[in-house]
Coordinates of C-alpha atoms in Angstrom, one line a residue:
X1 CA 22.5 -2.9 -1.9
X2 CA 22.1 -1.9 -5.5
X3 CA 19.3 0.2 -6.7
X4 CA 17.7 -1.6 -9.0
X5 CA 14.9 1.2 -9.8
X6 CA 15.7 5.0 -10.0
X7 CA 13.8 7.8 -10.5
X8 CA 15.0 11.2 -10.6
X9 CA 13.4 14.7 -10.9
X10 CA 10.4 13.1 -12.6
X11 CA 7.5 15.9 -13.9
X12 CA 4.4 15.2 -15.3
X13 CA 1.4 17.9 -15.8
X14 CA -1.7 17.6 -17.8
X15 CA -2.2 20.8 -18.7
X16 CA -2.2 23.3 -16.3
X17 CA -2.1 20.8 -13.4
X18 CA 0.8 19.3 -12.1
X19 CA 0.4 15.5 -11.5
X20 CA 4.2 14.8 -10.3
X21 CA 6.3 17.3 -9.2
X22 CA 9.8 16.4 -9.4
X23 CA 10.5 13.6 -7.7
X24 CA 13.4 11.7 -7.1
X25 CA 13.7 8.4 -5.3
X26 CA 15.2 5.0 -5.9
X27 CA 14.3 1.2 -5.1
X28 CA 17.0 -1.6 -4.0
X29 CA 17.4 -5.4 -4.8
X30 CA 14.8 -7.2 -3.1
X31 CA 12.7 -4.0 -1.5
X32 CA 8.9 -3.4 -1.0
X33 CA 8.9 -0.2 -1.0
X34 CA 4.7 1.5 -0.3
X35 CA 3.7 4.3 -2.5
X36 CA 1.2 5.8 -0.3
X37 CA -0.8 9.1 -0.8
X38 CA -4.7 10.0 -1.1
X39 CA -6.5 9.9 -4.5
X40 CA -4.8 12.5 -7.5
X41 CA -1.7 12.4 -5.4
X42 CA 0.3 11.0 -8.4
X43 CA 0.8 7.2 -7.5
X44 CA -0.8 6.2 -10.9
X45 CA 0.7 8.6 -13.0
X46 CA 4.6 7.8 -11.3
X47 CA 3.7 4.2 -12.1
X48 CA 2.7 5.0 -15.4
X49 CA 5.8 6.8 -15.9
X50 CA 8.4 3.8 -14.6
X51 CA 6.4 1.6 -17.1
X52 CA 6.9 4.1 -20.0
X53 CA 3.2 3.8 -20.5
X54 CA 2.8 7.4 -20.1
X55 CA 5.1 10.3 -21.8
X56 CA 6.3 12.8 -18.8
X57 CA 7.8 16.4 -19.3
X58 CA 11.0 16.1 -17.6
X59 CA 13.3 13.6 -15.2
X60 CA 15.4 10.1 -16.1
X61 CA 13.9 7.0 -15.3
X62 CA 17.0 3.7 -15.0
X63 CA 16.1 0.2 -14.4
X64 CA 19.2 -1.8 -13.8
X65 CA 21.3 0.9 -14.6
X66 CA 19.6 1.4 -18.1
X67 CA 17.6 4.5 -19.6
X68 CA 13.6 3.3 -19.7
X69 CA 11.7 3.6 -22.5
X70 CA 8.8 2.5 -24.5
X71 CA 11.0 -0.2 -27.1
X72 CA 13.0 -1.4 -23.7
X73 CA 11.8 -4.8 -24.4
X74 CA 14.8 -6.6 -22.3
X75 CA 13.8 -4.6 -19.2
X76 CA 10.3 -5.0 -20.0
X77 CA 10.4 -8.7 -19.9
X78 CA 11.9 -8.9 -16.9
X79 CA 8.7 -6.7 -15.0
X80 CA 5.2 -7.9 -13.7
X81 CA 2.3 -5.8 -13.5
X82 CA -0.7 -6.6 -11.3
X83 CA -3.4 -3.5 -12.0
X84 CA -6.2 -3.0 -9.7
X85 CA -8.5 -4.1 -12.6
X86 CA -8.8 -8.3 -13.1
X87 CA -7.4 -8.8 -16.6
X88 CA -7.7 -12.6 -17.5
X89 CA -10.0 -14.4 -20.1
X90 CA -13.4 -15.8 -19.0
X91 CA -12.9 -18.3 -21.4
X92 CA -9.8 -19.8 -20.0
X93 CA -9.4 -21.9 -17.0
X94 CA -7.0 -21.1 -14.2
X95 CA -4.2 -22.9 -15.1
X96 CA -4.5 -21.9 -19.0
X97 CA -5.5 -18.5 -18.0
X98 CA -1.8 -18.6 -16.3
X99 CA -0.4 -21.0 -19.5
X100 CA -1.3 -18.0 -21.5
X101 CA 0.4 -14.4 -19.9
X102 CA 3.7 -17.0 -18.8
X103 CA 3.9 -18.2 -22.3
X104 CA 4.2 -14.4 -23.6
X105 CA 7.8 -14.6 -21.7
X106 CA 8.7 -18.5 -21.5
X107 CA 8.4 -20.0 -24.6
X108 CA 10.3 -23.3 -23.0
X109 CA 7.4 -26.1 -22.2
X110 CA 8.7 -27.7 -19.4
X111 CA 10.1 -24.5 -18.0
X112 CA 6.7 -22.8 -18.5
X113 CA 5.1 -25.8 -16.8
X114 CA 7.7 -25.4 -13.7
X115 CA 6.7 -21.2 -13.8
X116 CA 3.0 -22.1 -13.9
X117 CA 2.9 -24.8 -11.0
X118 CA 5.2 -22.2 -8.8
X119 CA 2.6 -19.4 -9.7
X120 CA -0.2 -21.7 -8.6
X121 CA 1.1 -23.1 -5.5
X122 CA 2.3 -19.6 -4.5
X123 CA -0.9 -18.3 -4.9
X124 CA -2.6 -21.2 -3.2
X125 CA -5.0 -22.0 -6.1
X126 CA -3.9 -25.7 -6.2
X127 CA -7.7 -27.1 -6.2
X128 CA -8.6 -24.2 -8.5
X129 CA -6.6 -25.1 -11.8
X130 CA -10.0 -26.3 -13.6
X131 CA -11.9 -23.7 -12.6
X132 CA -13.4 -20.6 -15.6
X133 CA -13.1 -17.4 -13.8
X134 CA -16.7 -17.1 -13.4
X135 CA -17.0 -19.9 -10.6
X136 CA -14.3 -18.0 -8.6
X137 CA -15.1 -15.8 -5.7
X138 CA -13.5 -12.0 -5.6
X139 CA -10.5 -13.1 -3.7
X140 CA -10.0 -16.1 -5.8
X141 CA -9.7 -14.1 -8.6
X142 CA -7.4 -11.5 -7.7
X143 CA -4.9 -14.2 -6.7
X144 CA -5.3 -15.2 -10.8
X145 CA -4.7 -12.1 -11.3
X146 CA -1.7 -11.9 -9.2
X147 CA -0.5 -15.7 -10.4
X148 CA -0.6 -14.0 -14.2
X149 CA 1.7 -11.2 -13.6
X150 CA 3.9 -12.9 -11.6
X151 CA 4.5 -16.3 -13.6
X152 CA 7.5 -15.5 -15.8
X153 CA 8.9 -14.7 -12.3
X154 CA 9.6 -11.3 -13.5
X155 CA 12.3 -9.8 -10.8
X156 CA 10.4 -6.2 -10.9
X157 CA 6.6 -6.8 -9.6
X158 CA 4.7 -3.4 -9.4
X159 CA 1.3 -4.2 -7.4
X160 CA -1.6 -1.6 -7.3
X161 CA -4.3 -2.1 -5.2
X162 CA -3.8 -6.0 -4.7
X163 CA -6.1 -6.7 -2.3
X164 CA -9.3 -4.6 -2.4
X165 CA -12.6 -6.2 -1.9
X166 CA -10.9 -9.6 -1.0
X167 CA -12.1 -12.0 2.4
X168 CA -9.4 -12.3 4.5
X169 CA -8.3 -15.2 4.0
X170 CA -7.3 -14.0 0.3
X171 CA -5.7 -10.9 1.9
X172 CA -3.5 -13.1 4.3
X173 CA -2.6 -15.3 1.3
X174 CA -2.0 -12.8 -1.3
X175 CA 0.6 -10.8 1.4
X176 CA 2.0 -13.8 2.6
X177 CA 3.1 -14.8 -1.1
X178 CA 4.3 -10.5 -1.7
X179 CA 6.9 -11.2 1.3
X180 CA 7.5 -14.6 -0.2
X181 CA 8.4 -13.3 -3.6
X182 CA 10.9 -10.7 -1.9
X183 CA 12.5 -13.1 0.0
X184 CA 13.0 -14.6 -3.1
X185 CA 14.7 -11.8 -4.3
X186 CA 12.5 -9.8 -6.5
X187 CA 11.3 -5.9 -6.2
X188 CA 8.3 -4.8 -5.2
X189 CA 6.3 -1.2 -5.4
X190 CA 3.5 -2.0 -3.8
X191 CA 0.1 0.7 -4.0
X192 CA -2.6 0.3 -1.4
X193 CA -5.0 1.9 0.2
X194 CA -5.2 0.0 3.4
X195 CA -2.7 1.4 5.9
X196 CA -2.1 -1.8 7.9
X197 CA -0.9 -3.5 5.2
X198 CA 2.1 -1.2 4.2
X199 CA 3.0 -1.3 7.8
X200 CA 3.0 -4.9 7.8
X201 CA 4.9 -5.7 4.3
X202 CA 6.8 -2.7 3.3
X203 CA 10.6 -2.1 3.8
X204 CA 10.3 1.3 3.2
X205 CA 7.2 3.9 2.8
X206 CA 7.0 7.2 0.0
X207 CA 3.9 9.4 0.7
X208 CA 2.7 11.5 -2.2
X209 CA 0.5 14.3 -2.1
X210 CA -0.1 16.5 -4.6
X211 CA 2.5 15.1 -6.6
X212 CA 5.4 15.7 -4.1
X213 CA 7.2 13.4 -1.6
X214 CA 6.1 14.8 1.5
X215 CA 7.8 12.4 3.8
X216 CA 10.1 8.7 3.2
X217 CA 11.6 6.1 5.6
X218 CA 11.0 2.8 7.5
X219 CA 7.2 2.5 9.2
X220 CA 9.2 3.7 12.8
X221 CA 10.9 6.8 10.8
X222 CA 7.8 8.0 9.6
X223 CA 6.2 7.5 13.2
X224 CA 8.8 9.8 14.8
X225 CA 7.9 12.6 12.1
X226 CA 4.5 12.7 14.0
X227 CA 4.0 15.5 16.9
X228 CA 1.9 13.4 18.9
X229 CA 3.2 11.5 21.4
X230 CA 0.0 9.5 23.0
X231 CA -3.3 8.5 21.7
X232 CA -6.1 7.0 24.1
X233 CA -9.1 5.4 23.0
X234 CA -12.3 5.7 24.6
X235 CA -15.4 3.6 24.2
X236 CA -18.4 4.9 25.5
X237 CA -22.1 5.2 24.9
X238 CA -22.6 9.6 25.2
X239 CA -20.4 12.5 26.2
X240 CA -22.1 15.6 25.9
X241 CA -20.6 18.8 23.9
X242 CA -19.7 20.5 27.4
X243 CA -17.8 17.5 28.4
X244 CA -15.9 17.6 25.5
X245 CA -15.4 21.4 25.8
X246 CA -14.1 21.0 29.1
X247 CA -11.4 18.4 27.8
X248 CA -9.8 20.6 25.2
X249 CA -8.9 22.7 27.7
X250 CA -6.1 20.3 28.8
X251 CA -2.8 21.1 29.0
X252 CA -0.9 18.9 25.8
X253 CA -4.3 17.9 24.3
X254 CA -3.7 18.3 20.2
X255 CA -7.1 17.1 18.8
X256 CA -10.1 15.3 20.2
X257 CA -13.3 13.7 18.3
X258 CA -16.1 11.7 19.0
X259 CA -17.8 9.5 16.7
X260 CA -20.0 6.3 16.8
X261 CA -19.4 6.1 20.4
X262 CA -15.6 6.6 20.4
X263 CA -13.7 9.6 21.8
X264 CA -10.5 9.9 20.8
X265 CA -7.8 11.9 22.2
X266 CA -4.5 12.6 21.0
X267 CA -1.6 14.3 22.9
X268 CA 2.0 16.1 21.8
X269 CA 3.4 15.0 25.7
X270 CA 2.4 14.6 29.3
X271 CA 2.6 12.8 31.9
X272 CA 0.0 10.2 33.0
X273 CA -3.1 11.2 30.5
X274 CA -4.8 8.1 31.1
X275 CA -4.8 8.5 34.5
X276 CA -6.2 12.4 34.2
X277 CA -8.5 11.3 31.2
X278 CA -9.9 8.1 33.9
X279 CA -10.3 10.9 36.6
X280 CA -12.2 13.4 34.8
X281 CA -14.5 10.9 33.3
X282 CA -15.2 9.7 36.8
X283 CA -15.7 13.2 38.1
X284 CA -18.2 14.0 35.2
X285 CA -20.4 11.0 35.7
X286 CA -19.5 9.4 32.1
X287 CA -19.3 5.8 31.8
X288 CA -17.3 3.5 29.4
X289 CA -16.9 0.6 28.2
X290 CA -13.2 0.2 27.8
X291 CA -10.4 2.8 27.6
X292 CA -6.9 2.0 26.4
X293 CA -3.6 3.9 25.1
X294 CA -1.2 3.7 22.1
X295 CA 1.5 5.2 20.2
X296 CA 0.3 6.8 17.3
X297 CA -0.2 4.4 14.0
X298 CA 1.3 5.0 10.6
X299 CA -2.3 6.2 9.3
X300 CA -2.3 9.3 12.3
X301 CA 1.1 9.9 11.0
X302 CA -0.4 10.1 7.3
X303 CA -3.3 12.2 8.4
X304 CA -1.1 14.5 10.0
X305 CA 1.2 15.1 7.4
X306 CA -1.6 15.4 4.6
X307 CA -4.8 16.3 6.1
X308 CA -6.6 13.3 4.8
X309 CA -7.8 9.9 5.1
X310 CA -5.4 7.4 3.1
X311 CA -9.0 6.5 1.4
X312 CA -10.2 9.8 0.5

């Protein structure tokens, strides 16, 4: 599959920090590919740099085979940008909010009319169209925002933090319609800080830190990078400090804490842990709730590999 995106040994510092640091990666026809990474990793600034809205010191940024820039107005038309930040006008209802940022592209009326209705219906905002910004709720109004970026049906989307704040029902909407629009062909890079998601919707992860890519792949790829083999859960109303002493002296035991009533374990191999971790709880007289075991999650794999929280 073509890449439709490419980035090569892109540099940016401000001054004597270095934001990016040389990366090189590319993005195929139809992809969602997850830039991931904690905050001042360099997601905004490698954003910033596809979109030539930001000079960098060194690399070669190509979309569709062509050298980007800042007067590449045919591959600029053909991109959508959905920011963190609503951008619409209060003034304006829904569906002229949309009129407006389509009508920057499409200057055809019936063919604007088609985009607009698509943008709508995609974004499930059908009994919304009268509406002024103000009477909309938060998730309401990030799917405007979304239905203006994406109107002109741009076939490069880049998506930054799409869903924060939103009610679930906005969240399952708003992803639903980000598969949809990949189906349909387009290609996504998708920014979020809500690890679930990425696993759910992305083809393909990057994970920045400190303005390197520290590891790529598919969701399972990534999980096999991870040195821990087991996880167990354990849901409980005390454990003392001796207790928990006593367990990191297990054989295979990599790192164990306990907070608002949850102990968790996690393991690089052994056999029956659960079964161990049941018996010595039943030994030491400590009681719980429920107790359960799992492969380790994309998010331990991303605390592993950076020493952070993807929300830090």
């Amino acid at each position: 599959m073509e890449n439709i995106i490419e980035v090569k040994n892109l540099t940016k510092s401000y001054k004597n920090k270095i934001a990016v640091d040389n990366l090189t990666f590319n993005v195929k026809k139809g992809e969602i590919l997850g830039l991931l990474g904690p905050n001042g990793s360099g997601k905004t600034t490698t954003i910033n740099s596809i979109l030539s809205l930001l000079n960098f010191d060194k690399g070669l940024i190509k979309i569709y085979g062509k050298e980007m820039n800042t007067d590449a107005y045919d591959i600029k038309e053909k991109i959508g940008v959905i920011f963190q930040e609503v951008a619409v006008f209060e003034e304006l209802t829904v569906y002229d909010n949309i009129d407006y940022f389509c009508g920057l592209y499409i200057t055809d009326k019936e063919k604007r009319k088609k985009y607009i209705n698509d943008a709508i219906k995609l974004t499930g905002l059908d009994n919304f169209k009268k509406y002024f910004p103000k009477q909309l709720s938060g998730g309401l109004l990030r799917r405007l925002n979304i239905a203006c970026g994406i109107a002109h049906k741009p076939s490069i989307i880049f998506l930054d933090e799409p869903t924060v704040a939103v009610d679930p029902q906005s969240r399952n909407n708003i992803l639903s319609g980000i598969k949809k629009l990949s189906n349909d062909g387009a290609t996504i890079i998708y920014t979020t800080h809500y690890m679930e998601e990425a696993e759910s919707i992305c083809d393909r992860i990057i994970i920045l830190d400190n303005g390197k890519i520290i590891a790529s792949g598919t969701t399972d790829e990534l999980k096999k990078l991870s040195n821990i083999e087991e996880k167990i859960t354990v849901e409980l109303n005390s454990i003392s400090n001796n207790d928990i002493d006593k367990l990191s002296k297990f054989k295979q035991i990599r790192n164990i804490s306990y907070k608002d009533n949850l102990l968790i374990i996690t393991y690089s191999k052994g056999t029956d842990n659960l079964g161990k971790l049941t018996s010595f709880l039943k030994e030491n007289s400590i009681s719980y709730n429920k107790i359960y075991s799992e492969r380790p999650s994309l998010n331990d794999v991303f605390l592993e590999l950076t020493g952070k929280d993807l929300r830090d």
